[in-house]
Structure formats: structure tokens, C-alpha cells
């Protein structure tokens, strides 16, 4: 595997379900990110982890819970979601700091909440 | 105020012609970086090109070039010789500060480019 991978690629869940999204990076980076992309809205940064510590949490509802067990893996645990949480969830990784460091993205998980 | 503005929600271009996608930004930092990403319908964000605020020359990567006008705070993406595979959403993004922890980017709203055969 190369780059940034995400599983599952598609997910349909009910509002009472609990599910987890997984992201893995094979680039040797030390920072990882979760973004939410809804239709007709700019990309929204949800969580940032740098060196496995959370750096940023942009006022995301508590029904989204991130976990970063090591620098290569990032999870997003989902519980009691709402239909408006349906979106494309993108994971990215980069080297922390350094102006030129690029974020590399995974293919995303398309989530539908019924 | 928005930090990154992309004023063209959608654009058409004829195959083999060049196209310019606009991006303006707002920052008070002296040191910053500007990025362009491509997002095909599959969803993955693909990095295209980077321009640093102190770079004296416009960045180029193959058919992509960045028309960087610092005084006007614009960083337009130029795609030469458009191909059908260039049809996608294009996002401009900015990183402010030299060493912001977590290396965070701010994204614009995107431009949908459609290449006509």
C-alpha cells in the first residue's frame, strides 16, 4: 500500500448506529487530519493530530470522536449521527511544520446517514 | 472575511486550450504558502502545485503553472493544453505562518472545470 488509504469507501448507517472510519498513511508523516466535505460547502477541517497529539478541534460535535493511536493511523468514531452529517470524509497526512510541506489526501469515505 | 476566495463556481474550456482558475487570498503574514488541489469525481484530493510567498519565480509543474501576483494577493492556476481528464473540482488553499503547529490549510470554495471535446 502506498500513500493514504481510507476504509470503508462507502458507509450507510442509521442514526442509532456506531461505526468507525479508518485512515492509514504510508508516507512517514507525523501529522494527520480529518476533513468533512458537504455538498456546496468548503472543505471543513475537523481534527488535526501532530505527533499523535490533538492540535485542533474546530468545534466539532461530540458525536464525532477521533483517535490517533500512532503516527500512521487515524480513526473517526461515529455515534448517534444526524442526516446532516452525510458527507464525504477525507483524511490527509503531512509533515508537521515547514511551509512547503504538502498535505496528501486519501480517497475519502462517502457517508450516508439515514 | 474569507481567507481564500475562488470567484468562479464553474468554468468551461475547449480541449487543448489554456484556462485560468482564479484565487485570491487574505493574510497579514509575511510568510505563507499557496497550494492548488484537483478533486475528480472519485473524491480524492490530488496535490498539483505549490507557491511560497518568498519564491521569486512563478511555480510550474508540467502543464500547471501558478500566476502569483503578491501585491494583488492572487495566485491563479493556469492549465495549458486542457485535456478531458482535467474535468474536476479545483481548490486553492493557503498555509499561514512559517511554523504553524499542525501545518493547517485553509481552503477556498472551489471551481468546477469542465473540458469540452
PDB file of N, CA and C in Angstrom, chain A residues 9-114:
ATOM      1  N   UNK A   9     -14.858   2.765   1.937  1.00  0.00           N
ATOM      2  CA  UNK A   9     -15.017   3.825   0.943  1.00  0.00           C
ATOM      3  C   UNK A   9     -16.445   4.374   0.933  1.00  0.00           C
ATOM      4  N   UNK A  10     -17.384   3.530   1.262  1.00  0.00           N
ATOM      5  CA  UNK A  10     -18.781   3.946   1.357  1.00  0.00           C
ATOM      6  C   UNK A  10     -19.377   3.363   2.640  1.00  0.00           C
ATOM      7  N   UNK A  11     -20.263   4.142   3.266  1.00  0.00           N
ATOM      8  CA  UNK A  11     -20.888   3.689   4.508  1.00  0.00           C
ATOM      9  C   UNK A  11     -22.284   4.277   4.608  1.00  0.00           C
ATOM     10  N   UNK A  12     -23.246   3.385   4.877  1.00  0.00           N
ATOM     11  CA  UNK A  12     -24.615   3.802   5.150  1.00  0.00           C
ATOM     12  C   UNK A  12     -24.929   3.384   6.577  1.00  0.00           C
ATOM     13  N   UNK A  13     -25.400   4.303   7.385  1.00  0.00           N
ATOM     14  CA  UNK A  13     -25.695   3.967   8.773  1.00  0.00           C
ATOM     15  C   UNK A  13     -26.945   4.682   9.257  1.00  0.00           C
ATOM     16  N   UNK A  14     -27.602   4.044  10.209  1.00  0.00           N
ATOM     17  CA  UNK A  14     -28.742   4.661  10.846  1.00  0.00           C
ATOM     18  C   UNK A  14     -28.292   5.585  11.960  1.00  0.00           C
ATOM     19  N   UNK A  15     -29.216   6.392  12.419  1.00  0.00           N
ATOM     20  CA  UNK A  15     -28.861   7.394  13.421  1.00  0.00           C
ATOM     21  C   UNK A  15     -28.483   6.783  14.763  1.00  0.00           C
ATOM     22  N   UNK A  16     -28.857   5.544  15.001  1.00  0.00           N
ATOM     23  CA  UNK A  16     -28.520   4.932  16.291  1.00  0.00           C
ATOM     24  C   UNK A  16     -27.280   4.050  16.225  1.00  0.00           C
ATOM     25  N   UNK A  17     -26.718   3.912  15.023  1.00  0.00           N
ATOM     26  CA  UNK A  17     -25.548   3.025  14.868  1.00  0.00           C
ATOM     27  C   UNK A  17     -24.287   3.656  15.425  1.00  0.00           C
ATOM     28  N   UNK A  18     -23.296   2.783  15.647  1.00  0.00           N
ATOM     29  CA  UNK A  18     -21.932   3.224  15.944  1.00  0.00           C
ATOM     30  C   UNK A  18     -21.019   2.612  14.892  1.00  0.00           C
ATOM     31  N   UNK A  19     -20.222   3.441  14.280  1.00  0.00           N
ATOM     32  CA  UNK A  19     -19.284   2.960  13.270  1.00  0.00           C
ATOM     33  C   UNK A  19     -17.980   3.730  13.416  1.00  0.00           C
ATOM     34  N   UNK A  20     -16.939   3.221  12.734  1.00  0.00           N
ATOM     35  CA  UNK A  20     -15.646   3.908  12.756  1.00  0.00           C
ATOM     36  C   UNK A  20     -15.078   4.008  11.351  1.00  0.00           C
ATOM     37  N   UNK A  21     -14.487   5.136  11.053  1.00  0.00           N
ATOM     38  CA  UNK A  21     -13.738   5.318   9.818  1.00  0.00           C
ATOM     39  C   UNK A  21     -12.255   5.174  10.135  1.00  0.00           C
ATOM     40  N   UNK A  22     -11.544   4.538   9.202  1.00  0.00           N
ATOM     41  CA  UNK A  22     -10.116   4.289   9.425  1.00  0.00           C
ATOM     42  C   UNK A  22      -9.294   4.953   8.341  1.00  0.00           C
ATOM     43  N   UNK A  23      -8.171   5.503   8.742  1.00  0.00           N
ATOM     44  CA  UNK A  23      -7.228   6.118   7.816  1.00  0.00           C
ATOM     45  C   UNK A  23      -5.834   5.618   8.148  1.00  0.00           C
ATOM     46  N   UNK A  24      -5.068   5.310   7.116  1.00  0.00           N
ATOM     47  CA  UNK A  24      -3.691   4.856   7.313  1.00  0.00           C
ATOM     48  C   UNK A  24      -2.792   5.547   6.301  1.00  0.00           C
ATOM     49  N   UNK A  25      -1.661   6.053   6.773  1.00  0.00           N
ATOM     50  CA  UNK A  25      -0.729   6.699   5.844  1.00  0.00           C
ATOM     51  C   UNK A  25       0.604   5.943   5.840  1.00  0.00           C
ATOM     52  N   UNK A  26       1.159   5.830   4.640  1.00  0.00           N
ATOM     53  CA  UNK A  26       2.392   5.067   4.421  1.00  0.00           C
ATOM     54  C   UNK A  26       3.505   5.986   3.941  1.00  0.00           C
ATOM     55  N   UNK A  27       3.446   7.248   4.355  1.00  0.00           N
ATOM     56  CA  UNK A  27       4.356   8.269   3.849  1.00  0.00           C
ATOM     57  C   UNK A  27       5.380   8.718   4.887  1.00  0.00           C
ATOM     58  N   UNK A  28       5.319   8.157   6.080  1.00  0.00           N
ATOM     59  CA  UNK A  28       6.250   8.558   7.125  1.00  0.00           C
ATOM     60  C   UNK A  28       5.971   9.931   7.711  1.00  0.00           C
ATOM     61  N   UNK A  29       4.745  10.408   7.555  1.00  0.00           N
ATOM     62  CA  UNK A  29       4.376  11.730   8.074  1.00  0.00           C
ATOM     63  C   UNK A  29       4.094  11.678   9.567  1.00  0.00           C
ATOM     64  N   UNK A  30       4.064  12.863  10.190  1.00  0.00           N
ATOM     65  CA  UNK A  30       3.795  12.902  11.629  1.00  0.00           C
ATOM     66  C   UNK A  30       2.579  13.755  11.975  1.00  0.00           C
ATOM     67  N   UNK A  31       1.813  14.169  10.989  1.00  0.00           N
ATOM     68  CA  UNK A  31       0.570  14.896  11.244  1.00  0.00           C
ATOM     69  C   UNK A  31      -0.536  14.287  10.392  1.00  0.00           C
ATOM     70  N   UNK A  32      -1.737  14.190  10.977  1.00  0.00           N
ATOM     71  CA  UNK A  32      -2.880  13.627  10.262  1.00  0.00           C
ATOM     72  C   UNK A  32      -4.120  14.479  10.517  1.00  0.00           C
ATOM     73  N   UNK A  33      -5.057  14.438   9.568  1.00  0.00           N
ATOM     74  CA  UNK A  33      -6.187  15.360   9.569  1.00  0.00           C
ATOM     75  C   UNK A  33      -7.475  14.636   9.175  1.00  0.00           C
ATOM     76  N   UNK A  34      -8.580  15.087   9.745  1.00  0.00           N
ATOM     77  CA  UNK A  34      -9.898  14.729   9.245  1.00  0.00           C
ATOM     78  C   UNK A  34     -10.579  15.988   8.726  1.00  0.00           C
ATOM     79  N   UNK A  35     -11.157  15.861   7.502  1.00  0.00           N
ATOM     80  CA  UNK A  35     -11.933  16.921   6.906  1.00  0.00           C
ATOM     81  C   UNK A  35     -13.328  16.391   6.589  1.00  0.00           C
ATOM     82  N   UNK A  36     -14.282  17.316   6.597  1.00  0.00           N
ATOM     83  CA  UNK A  36     -15.646  16.999   6.151  1.00  0.00           C
ATOM     84  C   UNK A  36     -15.937  17.837   4.917  1.00  0.00           C
ATOM     85  N   UNK A  37     -16.467  17.193   3.882  1.00  0.00           N
ATOM     86  CA  UNK A  37     -16.829  17.912   2.662  1.00  0.00           C
ATOM     87  C   UNK A  37     -18.294  17.651   2.366  1.00  0.00           C
ATOM     88  N   UNK A  38     -19.119  18.656   2.595  1.00  0.00           N
ATOM     89  CA  UNK A  38     -20.550  18.567   2.284  1.00  0.00           C
ATOM     90  C   UNK A  38     -20.801  19.221   0.937  1.00  0.00           C
ATOM     91  N   UNK A  39     -21.918  18.891   0.368  1.00  0.00           N
ATOM     92  CA  UNK A  39     -22.273  19.460  -0.938  1.00  0.00           C
ATOM     93  C   UNK A  39     -22.359  20.985  -0.831  1.00  0.00           C
ATOM     94  N   UNK A  40     -21.712  21.638  -1.777  1.00  0.00           N
ATOM     95  CA  UNK A  40     -21.791  23.089  -1.914  1.00  0.00           C
ATOM     96  C   UNK A  40     -21.238  23.845  -0.717  1.00  0.00           C
ATOM     97  N   UNK A  41     -20.349  23.224   0.046  1.00  0.00           N
ATOM     98  CA  UNK A  41     -19.685  23.916   1.158  1.00  0.00           C
ATOM     99  C   UNK A  41     -18.182  23.706   1.057  1.00  0.00           C
ATOM    100  N   UNK A  42     -17.408  24.682   1.524  1.00  0.00           N
ATOM    101  CA  UNK A  42     -15.949  24.488   1.505  1.00  0.00           C
ATOM    102  C   UNK A  42     -15.534  23.328   2.390  1.00  0.00           C
ATOM    103  N   UNK A  43     -14.365  22.835   2.116  1.00  0.00           N
ATOM    104  CA  UNK A  43     -13.790  21.778   2.935  1.00  0.00           C
ATOM    105  C   UNK A  43     -13.650  22.273   4.382  1.00  0.00           C
ATOM    106  N   UNK A  44     -14.166  21.479   5.327  1.00  0.00           N
ATOM    107  CA  UNK A  44     -14.122  21.884   6.733  1.00  0.00           C
ATOM    108  C   UNK A  44     -13.128  21.011   7.487  1.00  0.00           C
ATOM    109  N   UNK A  45     -12.149  21.641   8.116  1.00  0.00           N
ATOM    110  CA  UNK A  45     -11.208  20.908   8.948  1.00  0.00           C
ATOM    111  C   UNK A  45     -11.893  20.515  10.251  1.00  0.00           C
ATOM    112  N   UNK A  46     -11.829  19.224  10.576  1.00  0.00           N
ATOM    113  CA  UNK A  46     -12.471  18.740  11.803  1.00  0.00           C
ATOM    114  C   UNK A  46     -11.453  18.561  12.929  1.00  0.00           C
ATOM    115  N   UNK A  47     -10.424  17.780  12.645  1.00  0.00           N
ATOM    116  CA  UNK A  47      -9.434  17.454  13.671  1.00  0.00           C
ATOM    117  C   UNK A  47      -8.041  17.433  13.051  1.00  0.00           C
ATOM    118  N   UNK A  48      -7.063  17.824  13.873  1.00  0.00           N
ATOM    119  CA  UNK A  48      -5.664  17.746  13.477  1.00  0.00           C
ATOM    120  C   UNK A  48      -4.903  17.061  14.591  1.00  0.00           C
ATOM    121  N   UNK A  49      -4.087  16.094  14.223  1.00  0.00           N
ATOM    122  CA  UNK A  49      -3.170  15.456  15.162  1.00  0.00           C
ATOM    123  C   UNK A  49      -1.747  15.680  14.669  1.00  0.00           C
ATOM    124  N   UNK A  50      -0.901  16.134  15.565  1.00  0.00           N
ATOM    125  CA  UNK A  50       0.514  16.296  15.260  1.00  0.00           C
ATOM    126  C   UNK A  50       1.302  15.520  16.301  1.00  0.00           C
ATOM    127  N   UNK A  51       2.145  14.629  15.846  1.00  0.00           N
ATOM    128  CA  UNK A  51       2.919  13.768  16.746  1.00  0.00           C
ATOM    129  C   UNK A  51       1.980  13.074  17.733  1.00  0.00           C
ATOM    130  N   UNK A  52       0.860  12.619  17.200  1.00  0.00           N
ATOM    131  CA  UNK A  52      -0.149  11.832  17.928  1.00  0.00           C
ATOM    132  C   UNK A  52      -0.898  12.624  18.978  1.00  0.00           C
ATOM    133  N   UNK A  53      -0.726  13.926  19.040  1.00  0.00           N
ATOM    134  CA  UNK A  53      -1.493  14.748  19.976  1.00  0.00           C
ATOM    135  C   UNK A  53      -2.425  15.650  19.200  1.00  0.00           C
ATOM    136  N   UNK A  54      -3.634  15.816  19.746  1.00  0.00           N
ATOM    137  CA  UNK A  54      -4.600  16.644  19.046  1.00  0.00           C
ATOM    138  C   UNK A  54      -4.197  18.101  19.131  1.00  0.00           C
ATOM    139  N   UNK A  55      -4.108  18.768  17.981  1.00  0.00           N
ATOM    140  CA  UNK A  55      -3.714  20.163  17.928  1.00  0.00           C
ATOM    141  C   UNK A  55      -4.925  21.061  17.743  1.00  0.00           C
ATOM    142  N   UNK A  56      -5.879  20.601  16.968  1.00  0.00           N
ATOM    143  CA  UNK A  56      -7.008  21.447  16.604  1.00  0.00           C
ATOM    144  C   UNK A  56      -8.285  20.644  16.632  1.00  0.00           C
ATOM    145  N   UNK A  57      -9.322  21.239  17.186  1.00  0.00           N
ATOM    146  CA  UNK A  57     -10.654  20.639  17.158  1.00  0.00           C
ATOM    147  C   UNK A  57     -11.608  21.779  16.869  1.00  0.00           C
ATOM    148  N   UNK A  58     -12.055  21.860  15.643  1.00  0.00           N
ATOM    149  CA  UNK A  58     -12.832  23.020  15.230  1.00  0.00           C
ATOM    150  C   UNK A  58     -14.289  22.934  15.651  1.00  0.00           C
ATOM    151  N   UNK A  59     -14.526  22.845  16.946  1.00  0.00           N
ATOM    152  CA  UNK A  59     -15.896  22.867  17.475  1.00  0.00           C
ATOM    153  C   UNK A  59     -16.768  21.804  16.820  1.00  0.00           C
ATOM    154  N   UNK A  60     -16.208  20.635  16.711  1.00  0.00           N
ATOM    155  CA  UNK A  60     -16.939  19.518  16.115  1.00  0.00           C
ATOM    156  C   UNK A  60     -17.837  18.881  17.171  1.00  0.00           C
ATOM    157  N   UNK A  61     -19.076  18.519  16.813  1.00  0.00           N
ATOM    158  CA  UNK A  61     -19.970  17.884  17.804  1.00  0.00           C
ATOM    159  C   UNK A  61     -19.369  16.622  18.397  1.00  0.00           C
ATOM    160  N   UNK A  62     -19.728  16.343  19.628  1.00  0.00           N
ATOM    161  CA  UNK A  62     -19.128  15.213  20.345  1.00  0.00           C
ATOM    162  C   UNK A  62     -19.532  13.860  19.770  1.00  0.00           C
ATOM    163  N   UNK A  63     -20.498  13.834  18.867  1.00  0.00           N
ATOM    164  CA  UNK A  63     -20.851  12.559  18.225  1.00  0.00           C
ATOM    165  C   UNK A  63     -19.750  12.086  17.273  1.00  0.00           C
ATOM    166  N   UNK A  64     -18.773  12.949  17.013  1.00  0.00           N
ATOM    167  CA  UNK A  64     -17.573  12.576  16.267  1.00  0.00           C
ATOM    168  C   UNK A  64     -16.422  12.506  17.263  1.00  0.00           C
ATOM    169  N   UNK A  65     -15.748  11.370  17.310  1.00  0.00           N
ATOM    170  CA  UNK A  65     -14.674  11.192  18.278  1.00  0.00           C
ATOM    171  C   UNK A  65     -13.438  10.662  17.569  1.00  0.00           C
ATOM    172  N   UNK A  66     -12.360  11.441  17.492  1.00  0.00           N
ATOM    173  CA  UNK A  66     -11.166  10.972  16.804  1.00  0.00           C
ATOM    174  C   UNK A  66     -10.262  10.166  17.726  1.00  0.00           C
ATOM    175  N   UNK A  67      -9.433   9.354  17.094  1.00  0.00           N
ATOM    176  CA  UNK A  67      -8.431   8.588  17.836  1.00  0.00           C
ATOM    177  C   UNK A  67      -7.201   8.442  16.964  1.00  0.00           C
ATOM    178  N   UNK A  68      -6.043   8.711  17.537  1.00  0.00           N
ATOM    179  CA  UNK A  68      -4.785   8.589  16.793  1.00  0.00           C
ATOM    180  C   UNK A  68      -3.820   7.746  17.616  1.00  0.00           C
ATOM    181  N   UNK A  69      -3.842   6.434  17.440  1.00  0.00           N
ATOM    182  CA  UNK A  69      -3.010   5.550  18.276  1.00  0.00           C
ATOM    183  C   UNK A  69      -1.524   5.631  17.961  1.00  0.00           C
ATOM    184  N   UNK A  70      -1.183   5.999  16.732  1.00  0.00           N
ATOM    185  CA  UNK A  70       0.221   6.184  16.341  1.00  0.00           C
ATOM    186  C   UNK A  70       0.259   7.090  15.122  1.00  0.00           C
ATOM    187  N   UNK A  71       1.441   7.412  14.673  1.00  0.00           N
ATOM    188  CA  UNK A  71       1.561   8.425  13.611  1.00  0.00           C
ATOM    189  C   UNK A  71       1.056   7.924  12.261  1.00  0.00           C
ATOM    190  N   UNK A  72       0.806   6.639  12.134  1.00  0.00           N
ATOM    191  CA  UNK A  72       0.370   6.101  10.844  1.00  0.00           C
ATOM    192  C   UNK A  72      -1.130   5.874  10.751  1.00  0.00           C
ATOM    193  N   UNK A  73      -1.811   5.894  11.882  1.00  0.00           N
ATOM    194  CA  UNK A  73      -3.226   5.527  11.897  1.00  0.00           C
ATOM    195  C   UNK A  73      -4.080   6.614  12.542  1.00  0.00           C
ATOM    196  N   UNK A  74      -5.254   6.804  11.954  1.00  0.00           N
ATOM    197  CA  UNK A  74      -6.210   7.782  12.472  1.00  0.00           C
ATOM    198  C   UNK A  74      -7.595   7.200  12.304  1.00  0.00           C
ATOM    199  N   UNK A  75      -8.400   7.321  13.357  1.00  0.00           N
ATOM    200  CA  UNK A  75      -9.770   6.823  13.320  1.00  0.00           C
ATOM    201  C   UNK A  75     -10.738   7.969  13.589  1.00  0.00           C
ATOM    202  N   UNK A  76     -11.937   7.807  13.078  1.00  0.00           N
ATOM    203  CA  UNK A  76     -13.027   8.719  13.419  1.00  0.00           C
ATOM    204  C   UNK A  76     -14.205   7.854  13.847  1.00  0.00           C
ATOM    205  N   UNK A  77     -14.497   7.882  15.140  1.00  0.00           N
ATOM    206  CA  UNK A  77     -15.587   7.084  15.681  1.00  0.00           C
ATOM    207  C   UNK A  77     -16.879   7.896  15.608  1.00  0.00           C
ATOM    208  N   UNK A  78     -17.919   7.238  15.111  1.00  0.00           N
ATOM    209  CA  UNK A  78     -19.192   7.899  14.852  1.00  0.00           C
ATOM    210  C   UNK A  78     -20.287   7.271  15.703  1.00  0.00           C
ATOM    211  N   UNK A  79     -21.103   8.089  16.347  1.00  0.00           N
ATOM    212  CA  UNK A  79     -22.237   7.534  17.087  1.00  0.00           C
ATOM    213  C   UNK A  79     -23.366   8.554  17.146  1.00  0.00           C
ATOM    214  N   UNK A  80     -24.564   8.039  17.030  1.00  0.00           N
ATOM    215  CA  UNK A  80     -25.811   8.832  17.024  1.00  0.00           C
ATOM    216  C   UNK A  80     -25.705  10.032  16.092  1.00  0.00           C
ATOM    217  N   UNK A  81     -25.332   9.751  14.840  1.00  0.00           N
ATOM    218  CA  UNK A  81     -25.204  10.827  13.861  1.00  0.00           C
ATOM    219  C   UNK A  81     -26.571  11.304  13.391  1.00  0.00           C
ATOM    220  N   UNK A  82     -26.550  12.467  12.738  1.00  0.00           N
ATOM    221  CA  UNK A  82     -27.737  13.078  12.184  1.00  0.00           C
ATOM    222  C   UNK A  82     -27.673  13.031  10.657  1.00  0.00           C
ATOM    223  N   UNK A  83     -28.809  13.123   9.972  1.00  0.00           N
ATOM    224  CA  UNK A  83     -28.778  13.109   8.498  1.00  0.00           C
ATOM    225  C   UNK A  83     -27.881  14.203   7.911  1.00  0.00           C
ATOM    226  N   UNK A  84     -27.764  15.336   8.570  1.00  0.00           N
ATOM    227  CA  UNK A  84     -26.911  16.411   8.037  1.00  0.00           C
ATOM    228  C   UNK A  84     -25.420  16.095   8.147  1.00  0.00           C
ATOM    229  N   UNK A  85     -25.089  14.994   8.795  1.00  0.00           N
ATOM    230  CA  UNK A  85     -23.695  14.553   8.856  1.00  0.00           C
ATOM    231  C   UNK A  85     -23.301  13.764   7.606  1.00  0.00           C
ATOM    232  N   UNK A  86     -24.254  13.494   6.747  1.00  0.00           N
ATOM    233  CA  UNK A  86     -23.940  12.823   5.482  1.00  0.00           C
ATOM    234  C   UNK A  86     -23.007  13.709   4.669  1.00  0.00           C
ATOM    235  N   UNK A  87     -21.881  13.143   4.261  1.00  0.00           N
ATOM    236  CA  UNK A  87     -20.849  13.936   3.582  1.00  0.00           C
ATOM    237  C   UNK A  87     -19.733  13.004   3.135  1.00  0.00           C
ATOM    238  N   UNK A  88     -18.751  13.597   2.481  1.00  0.00           N
ATOM    239  CA  UNK A  88     -17.505  12.900   2.176  1.00  0.00           C
ATOM    240  C   UNK A  88     -16.501  13.253   3.276  1.00  0.00           C
ATOM    241  N   UNK A  89     -15.943  12.242   3.917  1.00  0.00           N
ATOM    242  CA  UNK A  89     -14.965  12.468   4.972  1.00  0.00           C
ATOM    243  C   UNK A  89     -13.589  12.108   4.436  1.00  0.00           C
ATOM    244  N   UNK A  90     -12.729  13.108   4.438  1.00  0.00           N
ATOM    245  CA  UNK A  90     -11.397  12.954   3.874  1.00  0.00           C
ATOM    246  C   UNK A  90     -10.351  12.967   4.974  1.00  0.00           C
ATOM    247  N   UNK A  91      -9.405  12.082   4.833  1.00  0.00           N
ATOM    248  CA  UNK A  91      -8.247  12.022   5.724  1.00  0.00           C
ATOM    249  C   UNK A  91      -7.036  12.532   4.938  1.00  0.00           C
ATOM    250  N   UNK A  92      -6.126  13.183   5.622  1.00  0.00           N
ATOM    251  CA  UNK A  92      -4.896  13.665   4.989  1.00  0.00           C
ATOM    252  C   UNK A  92      -3.744  13.508   5.968  1.00  0.00           C
ATOM    253  N   UNK A  93      -2.530  13.526   5.421  1.00  0.00           N
ATOM    254  CA  UNK A  93      -1.344  13.498   6.275  1.00  0.00           C
ATOM    255  C   UNK A  93      -0.290  14.433   5.694  1.00  0.00           C
ATOM    256  N   UNK A  94       0.628  14.848   6.556  1.00  0.00           N
ATOM    257  CA  UNK A  94       1.740  15.687   6.120  1.00  0.00           C
ATOM    258  C   UNK A  94       2.821  15.633   7.183  1.00  0.00           C
ATOM    259  N   UNK A  95       3.964  16.235   6.869  1.00  0.00           N
ATOM    260  CA  UNK A  95       4.945  16.505   7.907  1.00  0.00           C
ATOM    261  C   UNK A  95       4.461  17.742   8.653  1.00  0.00           C
ATOM    262  N   UNK A  96       4.596  17.705   9.955  1.00  0.00           N
ATOM    263  CA  UNK A  96       4.216  18.875  10.735  1.00  0.00           C
ATOM    264  C   UNK A  96       5.240  19.980  10.535  1.00  0.00           C
ATOM    265  N   UNK A  97       4.763  21.209  10.450  1.00  0.00           N
ATOM    266  CA  UNK A  97       5.590  22.400  10.305  1.00  0.00           C
ATOM    267  C   UNK A  97       6.313  22.406   8.956  1.00  0.00           C
ATOM    268  N   UNK A  98       6.912  23.500   8.654  1.00  0.00           N
ATOM    269  CA  UNK A  98       7.570  23.616   7.355  1.00  0.00           C
ATOM    270  C   UNK A  98       6.592  24.133   6.326  1.00  0.00           C
ATOM    271  N   UNK A  99       6.918  25.240   5.736  1.00  0.00           N
ATOM    272  CA  UNK A  99       5.981  25.927   4.855  1.00  0.00           C
ATOM    273  C   UNK A  99       5.622  25.117   3.621  1.00  0.00           C
ATOM    274  N   UNK A 100       6.596  24.349   3.108  1.00  0.00           N
ATOM    275  CA  UNK A 100       6.346  23.673   1.846  1.00  0.00           C
ATOM    276  C   UNK A 100       5.665  22.331   2.007  1.00  0.00           C
ATOM    277  N   UNK A 101       5.502  21.890   3.250  1.00  0.00           N
ATOM    278  CA  UNK A 101       5.002  20.541   3.439  1.00  0.00           C
ATOM    279  C   UNK A 101       3.562  20.428   2.960  1.00  0.00           C
ATOM    280  N   UNK A 102       3.357  19.483   2.060  1.00  0.00           N
ATOM    281  CA  UNK A 102       2.061  19.311   1.408  1.00  0.00           C
ATOM    282  C   UNK A 102       1.233  18.302   2.161  1.00  0.00           C
ATOM    283  N   UNK A 103      -0.057  18.531   2.207  1.00  0.00           N
ATOM    284  CA  UNK A 103      -0.965  17.521   2.737  1.00  0.00           C
ATOM    285  C   UNK A 103      -1.357  16.580   1.606  1.00  0.00           C
ATOM    286  N   UNK A 104      -1.270  15.300   1.886  1.00  0.00           N
ATOM    287  CA  UNK A 104      -1.680  14.278   0.929  1.00  0.00           C
ATOM    288  C   UNK A 104      -2.946  13.611   1.438  1.00  0.00           C
ATOM    289  N   UNK A 105      -3.921  13.480   0.527  1.00  0.00           N
ATOM    290  CA  UNK A 105      -5.244  13.040   0.915  1.00  0.00           C
ATOM    291  C   UNK A 105      -5.502  11.584   0.522  1.00  0.00           C
ATOM    292  N   UNK A 106      -6.366  10.963   1.299  1.00  0.00           N
ATOM    293  CA  UNK A 106      -6.902   9.660   0.939  1.00  0.00           C
ATOM    294  C   UNK A 106      -8.099   9.821   0.016  1.00  0.00           C
ATOM    295  N   UNK A 107      -8.677   8.701  -0.418  1.00  0.00           N
ATOM    296  CA  UNK A 107      -9.789   8.750  -1.375  1.00  0.00           C
ATOM    297  C   UNK A 107     -11.120   9.136  -0.745  1.00  0.00           C
ATOM    298  N   UNK A 108     -11.193   9.139   0.588  1.00  0.00           N
ATOM    299  CA  UNK A 108     -12.415   9.562   1.260  1.00  0.00           C
ATOM    300  C   UNK A 108     -13.374   8.424   1.554  1.00  0.00           C
ATOM    301  N   UNK A 109     -14.236   8.669   2.520  1.00  0.00           N
ATOM    302  CA  UNK A 109     -15.360   7.778   2.826  1.00  0.00           C
ATOM    303  C   UNK A 109     -16.643   8.568   2.595  1.00  0.00           C
ATOM    304  N   UNK A 110     -17.488   8.029   1.720  1.00  0.00           N
ATOM    305  CA  UNK A 110     -18.792   8.674   1.497  1.00  0.00           C
ATOM    306  C   UNK A 110     -19.789   8.110   2.504  1.00  0.00           C
ATOM    307  N   UNK A 111     -20.256   8.973   3.372  1.00  0.00           N
ATOM    308  CA  UNK A 111     -21.132   8.556   4.463  1.00  0.00           C
ATOM    309  C   UNK A 111     -22.548   9.041   4.209  1.00  0.00           C
ATOM    310  N   UNK A 112     -23.496   8.133   4.370  1.00  0.00           N
ATOM    311  CA  UNK A 112     -24.910   8.472   4.282  1.00  0.00           C
ATOM    312  C   UNK A 112     -25.572   8.065   5.583  1.00  0.00           C
ATOM    313  N   UNK A 113     -26.184   9.027   6.237  1.00  0.00           N
ATOM    314  CA  UNK A 113     -26.882   8.769   7.500  1.00  0.00           C
ATOM    315  C   UNK A 113     -28.388   8.811   7.245  1.00  0.00           C
ATOM    316  N   UNK A 114     -29.027   7.702   7.543  1.00  0.00           N
ATOM    317  CA  UNK A 114     -30.474   7.613   7.294  1.00  0.00           C
ATOM    318  C   UNK A 114     -31.279   7.838   8.562  1.00  0.00           C
TER     319      UNK A 114
END
